[in-house]
Coordinates of C-alpha atoms in Angstrom, one line a residue:
X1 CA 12.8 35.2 -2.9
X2 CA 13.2 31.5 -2.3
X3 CA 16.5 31.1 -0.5
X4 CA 19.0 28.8 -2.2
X5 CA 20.6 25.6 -1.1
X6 CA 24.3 24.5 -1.4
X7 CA 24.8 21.2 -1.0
X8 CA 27.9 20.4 1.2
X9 CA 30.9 18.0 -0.2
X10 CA 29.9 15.9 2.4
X11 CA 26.4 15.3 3.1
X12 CA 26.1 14.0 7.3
X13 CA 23.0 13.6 9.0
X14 CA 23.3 16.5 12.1
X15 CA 19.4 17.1 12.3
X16 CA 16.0 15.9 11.5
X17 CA 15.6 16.5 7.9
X18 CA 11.4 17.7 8.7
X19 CA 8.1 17.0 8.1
X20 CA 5.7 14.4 9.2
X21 CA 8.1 11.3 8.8
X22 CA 10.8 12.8 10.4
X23 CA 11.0 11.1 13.6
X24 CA 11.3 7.6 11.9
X25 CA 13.6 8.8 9.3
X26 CA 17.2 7.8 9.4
X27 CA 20.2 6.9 7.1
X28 CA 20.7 3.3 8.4
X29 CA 19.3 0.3 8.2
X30 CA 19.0 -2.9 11.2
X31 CA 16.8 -3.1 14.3
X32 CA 16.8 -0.3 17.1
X33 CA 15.2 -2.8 19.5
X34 CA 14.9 -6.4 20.6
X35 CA 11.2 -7.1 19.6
X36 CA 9.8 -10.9 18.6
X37 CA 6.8 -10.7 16.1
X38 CA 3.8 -12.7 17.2
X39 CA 2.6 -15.7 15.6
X40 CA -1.3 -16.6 15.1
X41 CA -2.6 -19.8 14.2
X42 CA -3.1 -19.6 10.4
X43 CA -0.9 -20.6 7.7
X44 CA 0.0 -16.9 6.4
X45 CA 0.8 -14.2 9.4
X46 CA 1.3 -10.7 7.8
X47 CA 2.6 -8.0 9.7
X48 CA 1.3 -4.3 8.3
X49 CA -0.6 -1.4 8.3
X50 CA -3.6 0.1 6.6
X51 CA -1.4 2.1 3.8
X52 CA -2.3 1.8 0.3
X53 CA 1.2 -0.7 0.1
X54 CA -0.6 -2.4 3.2
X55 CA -4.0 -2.8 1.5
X56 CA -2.8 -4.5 -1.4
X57 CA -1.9 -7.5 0.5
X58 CA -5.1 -7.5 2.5
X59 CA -7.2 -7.5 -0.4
X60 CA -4.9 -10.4 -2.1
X61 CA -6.0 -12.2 0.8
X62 CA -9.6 -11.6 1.2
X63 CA -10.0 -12.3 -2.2
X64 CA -8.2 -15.5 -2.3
X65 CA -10.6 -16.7 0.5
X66 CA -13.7 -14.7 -0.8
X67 CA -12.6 -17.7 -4.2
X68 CA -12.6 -20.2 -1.9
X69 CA -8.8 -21.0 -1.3
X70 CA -8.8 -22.2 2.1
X71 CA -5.6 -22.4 2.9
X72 CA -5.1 -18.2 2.8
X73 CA -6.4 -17.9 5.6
X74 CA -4.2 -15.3 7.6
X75 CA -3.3 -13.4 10.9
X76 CA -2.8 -9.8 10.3
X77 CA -0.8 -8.1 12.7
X78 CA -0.7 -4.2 13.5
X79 CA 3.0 -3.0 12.7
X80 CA 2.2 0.8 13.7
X81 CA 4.9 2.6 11.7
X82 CA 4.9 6.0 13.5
X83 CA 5.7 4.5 16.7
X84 CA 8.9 2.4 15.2
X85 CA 7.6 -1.1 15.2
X86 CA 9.0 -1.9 11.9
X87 CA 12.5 -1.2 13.4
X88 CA 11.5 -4.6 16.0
X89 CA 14.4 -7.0 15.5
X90 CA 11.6 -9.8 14.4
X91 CA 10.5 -7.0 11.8
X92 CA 13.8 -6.6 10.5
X93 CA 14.3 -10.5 10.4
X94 CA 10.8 -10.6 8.3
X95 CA 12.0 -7.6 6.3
X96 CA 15.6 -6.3 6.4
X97 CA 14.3 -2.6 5.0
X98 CA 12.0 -1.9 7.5
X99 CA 9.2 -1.1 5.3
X100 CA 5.8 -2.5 5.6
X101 CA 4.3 -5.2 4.5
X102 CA 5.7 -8.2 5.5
X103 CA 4.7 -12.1 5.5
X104 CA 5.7 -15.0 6.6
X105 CA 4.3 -18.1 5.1
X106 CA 4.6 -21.0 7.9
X107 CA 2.2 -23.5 5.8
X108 CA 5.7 -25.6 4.7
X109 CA 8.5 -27.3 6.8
X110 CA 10.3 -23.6 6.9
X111 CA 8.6 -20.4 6.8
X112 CA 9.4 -18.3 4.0
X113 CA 9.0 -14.7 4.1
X114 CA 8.3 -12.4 1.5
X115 CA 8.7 -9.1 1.7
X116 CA 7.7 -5.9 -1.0
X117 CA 4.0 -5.5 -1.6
X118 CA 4.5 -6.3 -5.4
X119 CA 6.6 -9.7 -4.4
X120 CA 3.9 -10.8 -2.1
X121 CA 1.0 -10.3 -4.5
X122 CA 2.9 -12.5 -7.4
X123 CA 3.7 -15.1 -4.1
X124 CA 0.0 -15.4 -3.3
X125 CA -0.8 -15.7 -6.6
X126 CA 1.4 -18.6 -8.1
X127 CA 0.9 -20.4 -4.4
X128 CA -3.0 -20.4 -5.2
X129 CA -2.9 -20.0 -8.9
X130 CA -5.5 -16.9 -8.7
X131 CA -5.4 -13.5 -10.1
X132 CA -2.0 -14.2 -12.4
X133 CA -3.0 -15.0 -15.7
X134 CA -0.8 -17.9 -17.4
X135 CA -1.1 -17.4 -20.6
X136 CA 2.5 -15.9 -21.6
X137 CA 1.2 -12.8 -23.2
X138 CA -1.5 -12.0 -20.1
X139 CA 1.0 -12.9 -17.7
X140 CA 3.4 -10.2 -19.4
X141 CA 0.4 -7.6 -19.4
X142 CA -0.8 -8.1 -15.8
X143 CA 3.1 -8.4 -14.8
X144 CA 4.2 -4.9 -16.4
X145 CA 1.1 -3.2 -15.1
X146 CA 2.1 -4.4 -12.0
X147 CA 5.5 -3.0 -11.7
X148 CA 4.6 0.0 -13.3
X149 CA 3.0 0.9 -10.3
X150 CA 5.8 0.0 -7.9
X151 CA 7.5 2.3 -10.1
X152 CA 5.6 5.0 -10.3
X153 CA 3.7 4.8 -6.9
X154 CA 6.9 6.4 -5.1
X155 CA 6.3 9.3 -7.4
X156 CA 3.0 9.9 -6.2
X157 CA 4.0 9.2 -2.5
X158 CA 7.0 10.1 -1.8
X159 CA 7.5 13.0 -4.4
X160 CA 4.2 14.4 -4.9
X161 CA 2.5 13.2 -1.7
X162 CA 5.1 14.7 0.6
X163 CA 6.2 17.9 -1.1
X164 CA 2.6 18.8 -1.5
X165 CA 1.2 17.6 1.9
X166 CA 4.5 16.6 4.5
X167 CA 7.4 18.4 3.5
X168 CA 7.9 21.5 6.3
X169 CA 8.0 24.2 3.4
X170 CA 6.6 24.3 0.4
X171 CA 9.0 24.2 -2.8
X172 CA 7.2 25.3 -6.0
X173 CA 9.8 23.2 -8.6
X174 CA 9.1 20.3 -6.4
X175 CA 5.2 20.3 -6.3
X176 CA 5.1 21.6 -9.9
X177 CA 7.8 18.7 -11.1
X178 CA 5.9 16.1 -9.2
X179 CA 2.1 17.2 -9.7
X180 CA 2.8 17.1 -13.5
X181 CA 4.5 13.5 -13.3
X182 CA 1.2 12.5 -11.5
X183 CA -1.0 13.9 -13.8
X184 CA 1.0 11.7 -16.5
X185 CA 0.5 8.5 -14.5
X186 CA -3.6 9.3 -14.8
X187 CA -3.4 9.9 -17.7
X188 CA -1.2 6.5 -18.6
X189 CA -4.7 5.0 -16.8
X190 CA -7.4 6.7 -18.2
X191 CA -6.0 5.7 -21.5
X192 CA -5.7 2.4 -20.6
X193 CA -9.0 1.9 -18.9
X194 CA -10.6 3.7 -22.0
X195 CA -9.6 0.6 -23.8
X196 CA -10.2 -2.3 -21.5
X197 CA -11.9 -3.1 -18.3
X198 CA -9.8 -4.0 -16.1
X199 CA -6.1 -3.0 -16.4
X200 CA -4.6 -6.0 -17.5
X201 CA -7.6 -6.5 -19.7
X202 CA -10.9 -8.3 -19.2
X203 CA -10.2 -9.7 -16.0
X204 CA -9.5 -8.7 -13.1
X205 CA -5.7 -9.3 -11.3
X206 CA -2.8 -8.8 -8.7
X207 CA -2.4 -5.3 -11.6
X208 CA -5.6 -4.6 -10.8
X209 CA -5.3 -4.8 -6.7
X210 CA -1.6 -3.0 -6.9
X211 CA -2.9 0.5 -8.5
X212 CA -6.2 0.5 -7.0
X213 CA -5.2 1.5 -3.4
X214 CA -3.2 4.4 -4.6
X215 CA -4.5 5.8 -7.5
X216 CA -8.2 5.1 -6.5
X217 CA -7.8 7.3 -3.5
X218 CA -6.4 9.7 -5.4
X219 CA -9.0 10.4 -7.8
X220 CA -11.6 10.1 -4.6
X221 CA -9.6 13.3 -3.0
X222 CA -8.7 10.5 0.0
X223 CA -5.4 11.1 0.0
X224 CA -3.3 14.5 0.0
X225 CA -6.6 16.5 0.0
X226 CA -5.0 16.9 -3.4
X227 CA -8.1 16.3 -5.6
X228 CA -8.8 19.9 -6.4
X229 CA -5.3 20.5 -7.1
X230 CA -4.9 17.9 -9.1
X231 CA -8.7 17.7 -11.2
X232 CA -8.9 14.0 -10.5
X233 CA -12.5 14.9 -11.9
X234 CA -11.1 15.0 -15.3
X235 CA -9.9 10.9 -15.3
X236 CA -13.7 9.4 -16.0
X237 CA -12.2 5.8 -16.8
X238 CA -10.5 5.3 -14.0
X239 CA -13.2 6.8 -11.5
X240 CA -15.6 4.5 -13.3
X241 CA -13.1 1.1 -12.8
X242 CA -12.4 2.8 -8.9
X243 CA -16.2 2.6 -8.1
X244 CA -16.5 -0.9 -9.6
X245 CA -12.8 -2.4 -7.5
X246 CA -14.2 -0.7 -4.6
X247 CA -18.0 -2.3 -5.1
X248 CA -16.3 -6.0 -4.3
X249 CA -17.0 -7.4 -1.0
X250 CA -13.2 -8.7 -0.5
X251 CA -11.9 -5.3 -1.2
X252 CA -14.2 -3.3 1.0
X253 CA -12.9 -5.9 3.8
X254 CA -9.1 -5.8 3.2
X255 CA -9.2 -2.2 3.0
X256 CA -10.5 -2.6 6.7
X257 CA -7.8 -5.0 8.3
X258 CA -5.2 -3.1 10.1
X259 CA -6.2 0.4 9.1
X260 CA -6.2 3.1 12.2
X261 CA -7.7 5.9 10.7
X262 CA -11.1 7.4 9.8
X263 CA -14.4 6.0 11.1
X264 CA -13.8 3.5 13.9
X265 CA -16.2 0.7 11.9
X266 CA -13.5 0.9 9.2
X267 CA -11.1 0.3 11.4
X268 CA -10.2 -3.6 12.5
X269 CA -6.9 -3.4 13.8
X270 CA -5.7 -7.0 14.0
X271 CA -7.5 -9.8 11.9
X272 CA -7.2 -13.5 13.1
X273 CA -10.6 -14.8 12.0
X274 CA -13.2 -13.8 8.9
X275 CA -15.9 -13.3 12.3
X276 CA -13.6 -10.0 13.2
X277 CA -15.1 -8.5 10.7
X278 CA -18.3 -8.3 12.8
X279 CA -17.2 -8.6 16.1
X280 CA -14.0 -7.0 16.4
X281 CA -13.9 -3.3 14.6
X282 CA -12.9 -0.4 16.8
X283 CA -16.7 0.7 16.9
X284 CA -17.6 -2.8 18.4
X285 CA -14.6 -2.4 20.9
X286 CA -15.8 1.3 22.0
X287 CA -19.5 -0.7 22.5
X288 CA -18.3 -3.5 24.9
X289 CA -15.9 -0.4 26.7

């Protein structure tokens, strides 16, 4: 019998609340330690990590310079989240919520920064005028698809993601609520991939590069090791538009740039040049060790 849980008057933070996260968890906001961010030579320096939030801005950017817009050309910097880095008092300046990722544009007089994944992508867009359609009526569509994933995407994380895979117990009502809401939100893109290529419609966008890092893992089985659980078998349309985002050259290079995990020739930690790419992945860096 699942024990039950009275919440106090008062709620006060007396002990880690569990789980993965835990350690970087905590009910305030600021920096925790003096820490200046670096700055690289290019135009755009991001500061992030390899998490589907963190790839969405990579791929903006390899994209924009796989089209030819010179002037995106970035330094990528490792924020590694685990060990506090986004708690750095440079981070905090950059992004007062701690949360990765961050940029700083330093192409004008003043930098500007820019912080939520979503913000940056419409940024980069209207700075290169690329992958925003301007057309009122596509601009809507590519915009609502847009922040329907920031919406729903901290269903899938932080609900089902960590009640199903981080959480220290497992809660029934809190898989089952969440796993069902997930289910919806493939559901919401079969349908609309059923009806049109991309998910804004026949081109491909900023919508398009927001939902792919999350719900493309997902219906691979990369993330949770949820894919059984969930049948992400079942969603054909967006399996078939997964394989064809992930078959573009700028997307199977910002999914690369700052990630940590998985097989070291994935892995290029820091990106200040498009030669990285073949010089500079961990698999080169174990070779010259």
């Amino acid at each position: 019998m699942t024990e039950t849980y009275t919440p106090p008057e008062i709620w006060t933070w007396n002990k880690e609340n569990g789980g993965r996260f835990a350690n970087i968890n905590r009910p305030t906001a600021g920096a925790t330690h003096d820490k200046e961010l670096p700055v690289g030579r290019h135009p755009l320096q991001l500061y992030s990590l390899a998490t589907p939030n963190g790839v969405k801005v990579t791929v903006m950017l390899e994209e924009l310079l796989a089209a030819g817009h010179a002037g995106a050309e970035y330094d990528a910097w490792l924020i590694r989240i685990t060990e506090g880095d986004q708690f750095g008092s440079g981070f905090v300046a950059a992004n007062p919520n701690s949360k990765i990722p961050a940029l700083v544009d330093r192409s004008g007089n003043t930098p500007v920064r820019v912080f939520e994944s979503g913000s940056i992508l419409v940024y980069l867009a209207e700075k290169f005028g690329a992958f925003l359609p301007t057309e009122p009526a596509a601009r809507a569509e590519c915009l609502s698809w847009l922040f329907w994933q920031m919406g729903a995407g901290p269903l899938l994380g932080g609900g089902f993601g960590h009640f199903y895979a981080y959480a220290p117990t497992k809660i029934e009502y809190a898989i089952d609520r969440y796993a069902m809401e997930v289910k919806r939100q493939l559901d919401v893109l079969d349908r609309r991939l059923g009806e049109s290529e991309y998910i804004a419609g026949a081109d491909y966008t900023i919508a398009d590069m927001a939902i792919w890092p999350w719900y493309g893992a997902l219906v691979k089985g990369l993330v949770y090791d949820a894919g059984t659980f969930l049948q992400v078998h079942e969603y054909k349309n967006v399996l078939r538009w997964t394989d064809q985002i992930a078959a573009r050259p700028a997307v199977k290079r910002g999914r690369m740039v700052n990630r940590v995990m998985g097989d070291p020739a994935s892995q290029l930690h820091e990106r200040h040049d498009a030669s990285d790419f073949d010089t500079k992945t961990q698999d080169k860096i174990g070779e010259k060790a």
